[in-house]
Amino acid sequence: MSNSLAGWAVERLEDAELRVTVVPEKGADIVELLHKPSGVDALFKAPWGLQPPGSDPREGSEGLEILWNYEGGWQELFPNVNKAVVHRGKRIPFHGEVATLPWDVRRVGGSLHCSVQCRQTPLRLGRVMRLDEGALVLEETVTNESDEPAHFVWGHHCVLGP
């Protein structure tokens, strides 16, 4: 199976029950959550699909970075959700910044260790992904890398498909 999708490098976790595909350079988006016995991918796929890296922002994305190349699937929303905000003089986009940043992803045994450093706040988000008896398990942490308090809102944008 190819380790790329629409020109993006991907990482996969796979067992007898599930195949999970992650796009590290695109917010560590989870773009496939396939139940192998049934052949059903539970995640929504936008009809226009994932566009190659460097593509122009998608028509209708209205300046919202997360929508520039939105393909469906499952995104991490952090350090804010919904409206863009200004925090300590820095703009944080609609649905946060980590969904549009490249993440560091490394394979450790049968798991993927993913992390990203926010650019507008002193926060680092970490995610360990593993499969356990046909279930996807996410273990996540937030680290404040400064001595100052840092506020955040954290969510997941998991869109299920037909």
PDB file of C-alpha atoms in Angstrom:
ATOM      1  CA  MET A   1       0.000   0.000   0.000  1.00  0.00           C
ATOM      2  CA  SER A   2       1.318   3.447  -0.923  1.00  0.00           C
ATOM      3  CA  ASN A   3       2.674   5.706   1.789  1.00  0.00           C
ATOM      4  CA  SER A   4       1.229   8.780   0.090  1.00  0.00           C
ATOM      5  CA  LEU A   5      -2.174  10.242  -0.643  1.00  0.00           C
ATOM      6  CA  ALA A   6      -2.699  13.065  -3.183  1.00  0.00           C
ATOM      7  CA  GLY A   7       1.011  13.887  -2.874  1.00  0.00           C
ATOM      8  CA  TRP A   8       1.009  13.963   0.952  1.00  0.00           C
ATOM      9  CA  ALA A   9       3.138  11.498   2.937  1.00  0.00           C
ATOM     10  CA  VAL A  10       0.985   9.333   5.215  1.00  0.00           C
ATOM     11  CA  GLU A  11       1.502   7.038   8.184  1.00  0.00           C
ATOM     12  CA  ARG A  12      -0.725   4.054   8.898  1.00  0.00           C
ATOM     13  CA  LEU A  13      -1.691   1.890  11.820  1.00  0.00           C
ATOM     14  CA  GLU A  14      -3.221  -1.438  10.920  1.00  0.00           C
ATOM     15  CA  ASP A  15      -4.428  -4.628  12.554  1.00  0.00           C
ATOM     16  CA  ALA A  16      -6.920  -7.323  11.567  1.00  0.00           C
ATOM     17  CA  GLU A  17      -9.879  -5.006  12.322  1.00  0.00           C
ATOM     18  CA  LEU A  18      -8.810  -1.442  11.499  1.00  0.00           C
ATOM     19  CA  ARG A  19      -6.654   0.627   9.176  1.00  0.00           C
ATOM     20  CA  VAL A  20      -6.015   4.215  10.249  1.00  0.00           C
ATOM     21  CA  THR A  21      -4.304   6.697   7.919  1.00  0.00           C
ATOM     22  CA  VAL A  22      -2.748   9.949   9.181  1.00  0.00           C
ATOM     23  CA  VAL A  23      -1.374  12.913   7.189  1.00  0.00           C
ATOM     24  CA  PRO A  24       1.437  14.344   9.385  1.00  0.00           C
ATOM     25  CA  GLU A  25       2.140  17.471   7.299  1.00  0.00           C
ATOM     26  CA  LYS A  26      -1.548  18.431   7.309  1.00  0.00           C
ATOM     27  CA  GLY A  27      -2.354  18.761  10.988  1.00  0.00           C
ATOM     28  CA  ALA A  28      -1.920  15.002  11.569  1.00  0.00           C
ATOM     29  CA  ASP A  29      -5.414  14.672  10.072  1.00  0.00           C
ATOM     30  CA  ILE A  30      -6.899  11.218  10.378  1.00  0.00           C
ATOM     31  CA  VAL A  31      -8.196  10.661   6.856  1.00  0.00           C
ATOM     32  CA  GLU A  32      -9.122   6.992   7.072  1.00  0.00           C
ATOM     33  CA  LEU A  33     -10.718   4.906   9.813  1.00  0.00           C
ATOM     34  CA  LEU A  34     -11.444   1.715   7.904  1.00  0.00           C
ATOM     35  CA  HIS A  35     -13.208  -1.269   9.475  1.00  0.00           C
ATOM     36  CA  LYS A  36     -11.488  -3.933   7.403  1.00  0.00           C
ATOM     37  CA  PRO A  37     -13.975  -6.832   7.757  1.00  0.00           C
ATOM     38  CA  SER A  38     -16.858  -4.711   6.417  1.00  0.00           C
ATOM     39  CA  GLY A  39     -14.847  -2.403   4.150  1.00  0.00           C
ATOM     40  CA  VAL A  40     -16.546   0.629   5.745  1.00  0.00           C
ATOM     41  CA  ASP A  41     -14.522   3.813   6.290  1.00  0.00           C
ATOM     42  CA  ALA A  42     -16.396   5.628   9.053  1.00  0.00           C
ATOM     43  CA  LEU A  43     -15.035   9.075   8.147  1.00  0.00           C
ATOM     44  CA  PHE A  44     -16.693  11.575   5.820  1.00  0.00           C
ATOM     45  CA  LYS A  45     -14.896  12.243   2.538  1.00  0.00           C
ATOM     46  CA  ALA A  46     -15.625  15.612   0.906  1.00  0.00           C
ATOM     47  CA  PRO A  47     -16.610  15.191  -2.754  1.00  0.00           C
ATOM     48  CA  TRP A  48     -13.692  17.401  -3.896  1.00  0.00           C
ATOM     49  CA  GLY A  49     -11.171  15.235  -1.981  1.00  0.00           C
ATOM     50  CA  LEU A  50      -7.770  16.015  -0.544  1.00  0.00           C
ATOM     51  CA  GLN A  51      -5.829  18.388  -2.787  1.00  0.00           C
ATOM     52  CA  PRO A  52      -2.036  18.123  -3.268  1.00  0.00           C
ATOM     53  CA  PRO A  53       0.331  20.130  -1.058  1.00  0.00           C
ATOM     54  CA  GLY A  54       0.632  23.753  -2.182  1.00  0.00           C
ATOM     55  CA  SER A  55      -2.775  23.836  -3.878  1.00  0.00           C
ATOM     56  CA  ASP A  56      -4.588  27.166  -3.946  1.00  0.00           C
ATOM     57  CA  PRO A  57      -7.174  27.617  -1.171  1.00  0.00           C
ATOM     58  CA  ARG A  58     -10.398  25.868  -2.106  1.00  0.00           C
ATOM     59  CA  GLU A  59     -13.138  28.117  -3.509  1.00  0.00           C
ATOM     60  CA  GLY A  60     -15.617  28.986  -0.775  1.00  0.00           C
ATOM     61  CA  SER A  61     -13.125  28.615   2.084  1.00  0.00           C
ATOM     62  CA  GLU A  62     -13.645  32.314   2.874  1.00  0.00           C
ATOM     63  CA  GLY A  63     -10.177  32.877   4.350  1.00  0.00           C
ATOM     64  CA  LEU A  64     -10.585  30.128   6.944  1.00  0.00           C
ATOM     65  CA  GLU A  65      -7.259  28.282   6.897  1.00  0.00           C
ATOM     66  CA  ILE A  66      -8.706  24.945   8.037  1.00  0.00           C
ATOM     67  CA  LEU A  67     -11.026  24.967   4.996  1.00  0.00           C
ATOM     68  CA  TRP A  68      -8.340  25.805   2.411  1.00  0.00           C
ATOM     69  CA  ASN A  69      -7.724  22.091   1.838  1.00  0.00           C
ATOM     70  CA  TYR A  70     -10.457  20.456   3.900  1.00  0.00           C
ATOM     71  CA  GLU A  71     -11.008  16.864   2.813  1.00  0.00           C
ATOM     72  CA  GLY A  72     -13.296  15.619   5.569  1.00  0.00           C
ATOM     73  CA  GLY A  73     -11.953  13.174   8.116  1.00  0.00           C
ATOM     74  CA  TRP A  74     -10.866  14.008  11.653  1.00  0.00           C
ATOM     75  CA  GLN A  75      -8.954  17.116  12.759  1.00  0.00           C
ATOM     76  CA  GLU A  76      -7.623  18.254  16.110  1.00  0.00           C
ATOM     77  CA  LEU A  77      -8.863  21.715  17.175  1.00  0.00           C
ATOM     78  CA  PHE A  78      -6.419  23.540  19.447  1.00  0.00           C
ATOM     79  CA  PRO A  79      -5.741  25.985  21.151  1.00  0.00           C
ATOM     80  CA  ASN A  80      -9.201  27.313  20.289  1.00  0.00           C
ATOM     81  CA  VAL A  81     -12.325  26.205  18.478  1.00  0.00           C
ATOM     82  CA  ASN A  82     -14.857  28.066  16.364  1.00  0.00           C
ATOM     83  CA  LYS A  83     -14.121  31.770  15.822  1.00  0.00           C
ATOM     84  CA  ALA A  84     -10.651  33.159  15.204  1.00  0.00           C
ATOM     85  CA  VAL A  85      -9.336  34.979  18.269  1.00  0.00           C
ATOM     86  CA  VAL A  86      -6.581  37.378  19.216  1.00  0.00           C
ATOM     87  CA  HIS A  87      -4.687  36.226  22.294  1.00  0.00           C
ATOM     88  CA  ARG A  88      -1.910  38.418  23.687  1.00  0.00           C
ATOM     89  CA  GLY A  89      -1.762  40.280  20.398  1.00  0.00           C
ATOM     90  CA  LYS A  90      -1.460  37.156  18.236  1.00  0.00           C
ATOM     91  CA  ARG A  91      -4.162  35.935  15.843  1.00  0.00           C
ATOM     92  CA  ILE A  92      -5.206  32.317  16.251  1.00  0.00           C
ATOM     93  CA  PRO A  93      -7.329  31.123  13.311  1.00  0.00           C
ATOM     94  CA  PHE A  94     -10.805  29.622  13.233  1.00  0.00           C
ATOM     95  CA  HIS A  95     -10.674  26.137  14.833  1.00  0.00           C
ATOM     96  CA  GLY A  96      -7.144  26.764  16.115  1.00  0.00           C
ATOM     97  CA  GLU A  97      -3.789  26.479  14.475  1.00  0.00           C
ATOM     98  CA  VAL A  98      -2.697  22.858  14.941  1.00  0.00           C
ATOM     99  CA  ALA A  99      -5.021  21.522  12.226  1.00  0.00           C
ATOM    100  CA  THR A 100      -3.031  23.472   9.627  1.00  0.00           C
ATOM    101  CA  LEU A 101       0.492  22.909  10.973  1.00  0.00           C
ATOM    102  CA  PRO A 102       2.875  20.082  10.118  1.00  0.00           C
ATOM    103  CA  TRP A 103       3.270  17.641  13.002  1.00  0.00           C
ATOM    104  CA  ASP A 104       6.278  15.553  13.968  1.00  0.00           C
ATOM    105  CA  VAL A 105       5.244  11.911  13.699  1.00  0.00           C
ATOM    106  CA  ARG A 106       7.444   8.964  14.573  1.00  0.00           C
ATOM    107  CA  ARG A 107       6.695   5.289  14.828  1.00  0.00           C
ATOM    108  CA  VAL A 108       7.516   3.666  18.169  1.00  0.00           C
ATOM    109  CA  GLY A 109       6.778  -0.042  18.064  1.00  0.00           C
ATOM    110  CA  GLY A 110       3.149  -0.384  17.018  1.00  0.00           C
ATOM    111  CA  SER A 111       2.174   3.201  17.848  1.00  0.00           C
ATOM    112  CA  LEU A 112       2.481   6.647  16.296  1.00  0.00           C
ATOM    113  CA  HIS A 113       3.870   9.427  18.477  1.00  0.00           C
ATOM    114  CA  CYS A 114       2.661  12.771  17.122  1.00  0.00           C
ATOM    115  CA  SER A 115       3.468  16.278  18.384  1.00  0.00           C
ATOM    116  CA  VAL A 116       3.160  19.874  17.312  1.00  0.00           C
ATOM    117  CA  GLN A 117       4.367  23.165  18.775  1.00  0.00           C
ATOM    118  CA  CYS A 118       1.854  25.988  18.502  1.00  0.00           C
ATOM    119  CA  ARG A 119       3.268  29.103  16.853  1.00  0.00           C
ATOM    120  CA  GLN A 120       1.016  31.654  18.554  1.00  0.00           C
ATOM    121  CA  THR A 121       1.082  30.255  22.099  1.00  0.00           C
ATOM    122  CA  PRO A 122       3.699  28.446  24.213  1.00  0.00           C
ATOM    123  CA  LEU A 123       1.727  25.206  24.015  1.00  0.00           C
ATOM    124  CA  ARG A 124       2.798  21.829  22.654  1.00  0.00           C
ATOM    125  CA  LEU A 125       0.219  19.169  21.857  1.00  0.00           C
ATOM    126  CA  GLY A 126       1.125  15.496  21.904  1.00  0.00           C
ATOM    127  CA  ARG A 127      -0.838  12.496  20.684  1.00  0.00           C
ATOM    128  CA  VAL A 128       0.055   8.820  20.917  1.00  0.00           C
ATOM    129  CA  MET A 129      -2.071   6.659  18.613  1.00  0.00           C
ATOM    130  CA  ARG A 130      -2.314   2.895  18.862  1.00  0.00           C
ATOM    131  CA  LEU A 131      -4.671   0.082  17.996  1.00  0.00           C
ATOM    132  CA  ASP A 132      -5.944  -2.133  20.789  1.00  0.00           C
ATOM    133  CA  GLU A 133      -8.128  -5.120  19.899  1.00  0.00           C
ATOM    134  CA  GLY A 134      -9.817  -3.368  16.981  1.00  0.00           C
ATOM    135  CA  ALA A 135     -10.128   0.039  18.669  1.00  0.00           C
ATOM    136  CA  LEU A 136      -8.202   3.240  17.966  1.00  0.00           C
ATOM    137  CA  VAL A 137      -6.788   4.643  21.210  1.00  0.00           C
ATOM    138  CA  LEU A 138      -5.582   8.246  21.481  1.00  0.00           C
ATOM    139  CA  GLU A 139      -3.552   9.367  24.494  1.00  0.00           C
ATOM    140  CA  GLU A 140      -3.054  13.123  24.407  1.00  0.00           C
ATOM    141  CA  THR A 141      -1.181  15.734  26.417  1.00  0.00           C
ATOM    142  CA  VAL A 142      -0.788  19.503  26.458  1.00  0.00           C
ATOM    143  CA  THR A 143       2.466  21.035  27.666  1.00  0.00           C
ATOM    144  CA  ASN A 144       2.859  24.708  28.490  1.00  0.00           C
ATOM    145  CA  GLU A 145       6.476  25.485  27.601  1.00  0.00           C
ATOM    146  CA  SER A 146       6.501  28.862  29.369  1.00  0.00           C
ATOM    147  CA  ASP A 147       6.340  30.117  32.938  1.00  0.00           C
ATOM    148  CA  GLU A 148       3.167  32.090  32.196  1.00  0.00           C
ATOM    149  CA  PRO A 149      -0.339  30.649  32.454  1.00  0.00           C
ATOM    150  CA  ALA A 150      -1.725  29.695  29.053  1.00  0.00           C
ATOM    151  CA  HIS A 151      -5.420  29.255  28.324  1.00  0.00           C
ATOM    152  CA  PHE A 152      -6.780  26.962  25.667  1.00  0.00           C
ATOM    153  CA  VAL A 153      -9.858  25.216  24.333  1.00  0.00           C
ATOM    154  CA  TRP A 154      -9.368  21.742  22.900  1.00  0.00           C
ATOM    155  CA  GLY A 155     -11.626  19.676  20.716  1.00  0.00           C
ATOM    156  CA  HIS A 156     -11.858  17.157  17.918  1.00  0.00           C
ATOM    157  CA  HIS A 157     -13.554  17.673  14.563  1.00  0.00           C
ATOM    158  CA  CYS A 158     -14.488  14.116  13.678  1.00  0.00           C
ATOM    159  CA  VAL A 159     -16.939  14.014  10.786  1.00  0.00           C
ATOM    160  CA  LEU A 160     -18.591  10.671  10.100  1.00  0.00           C
ATOM    161  CA  GLY A 161     -19.535   9.761   6.576  1.00  0.00           C
ATOM    162  CA  PRO A 162     -22.295   7.801   4.902  1.00  0.00           C
TER     163      PRO A 162
END
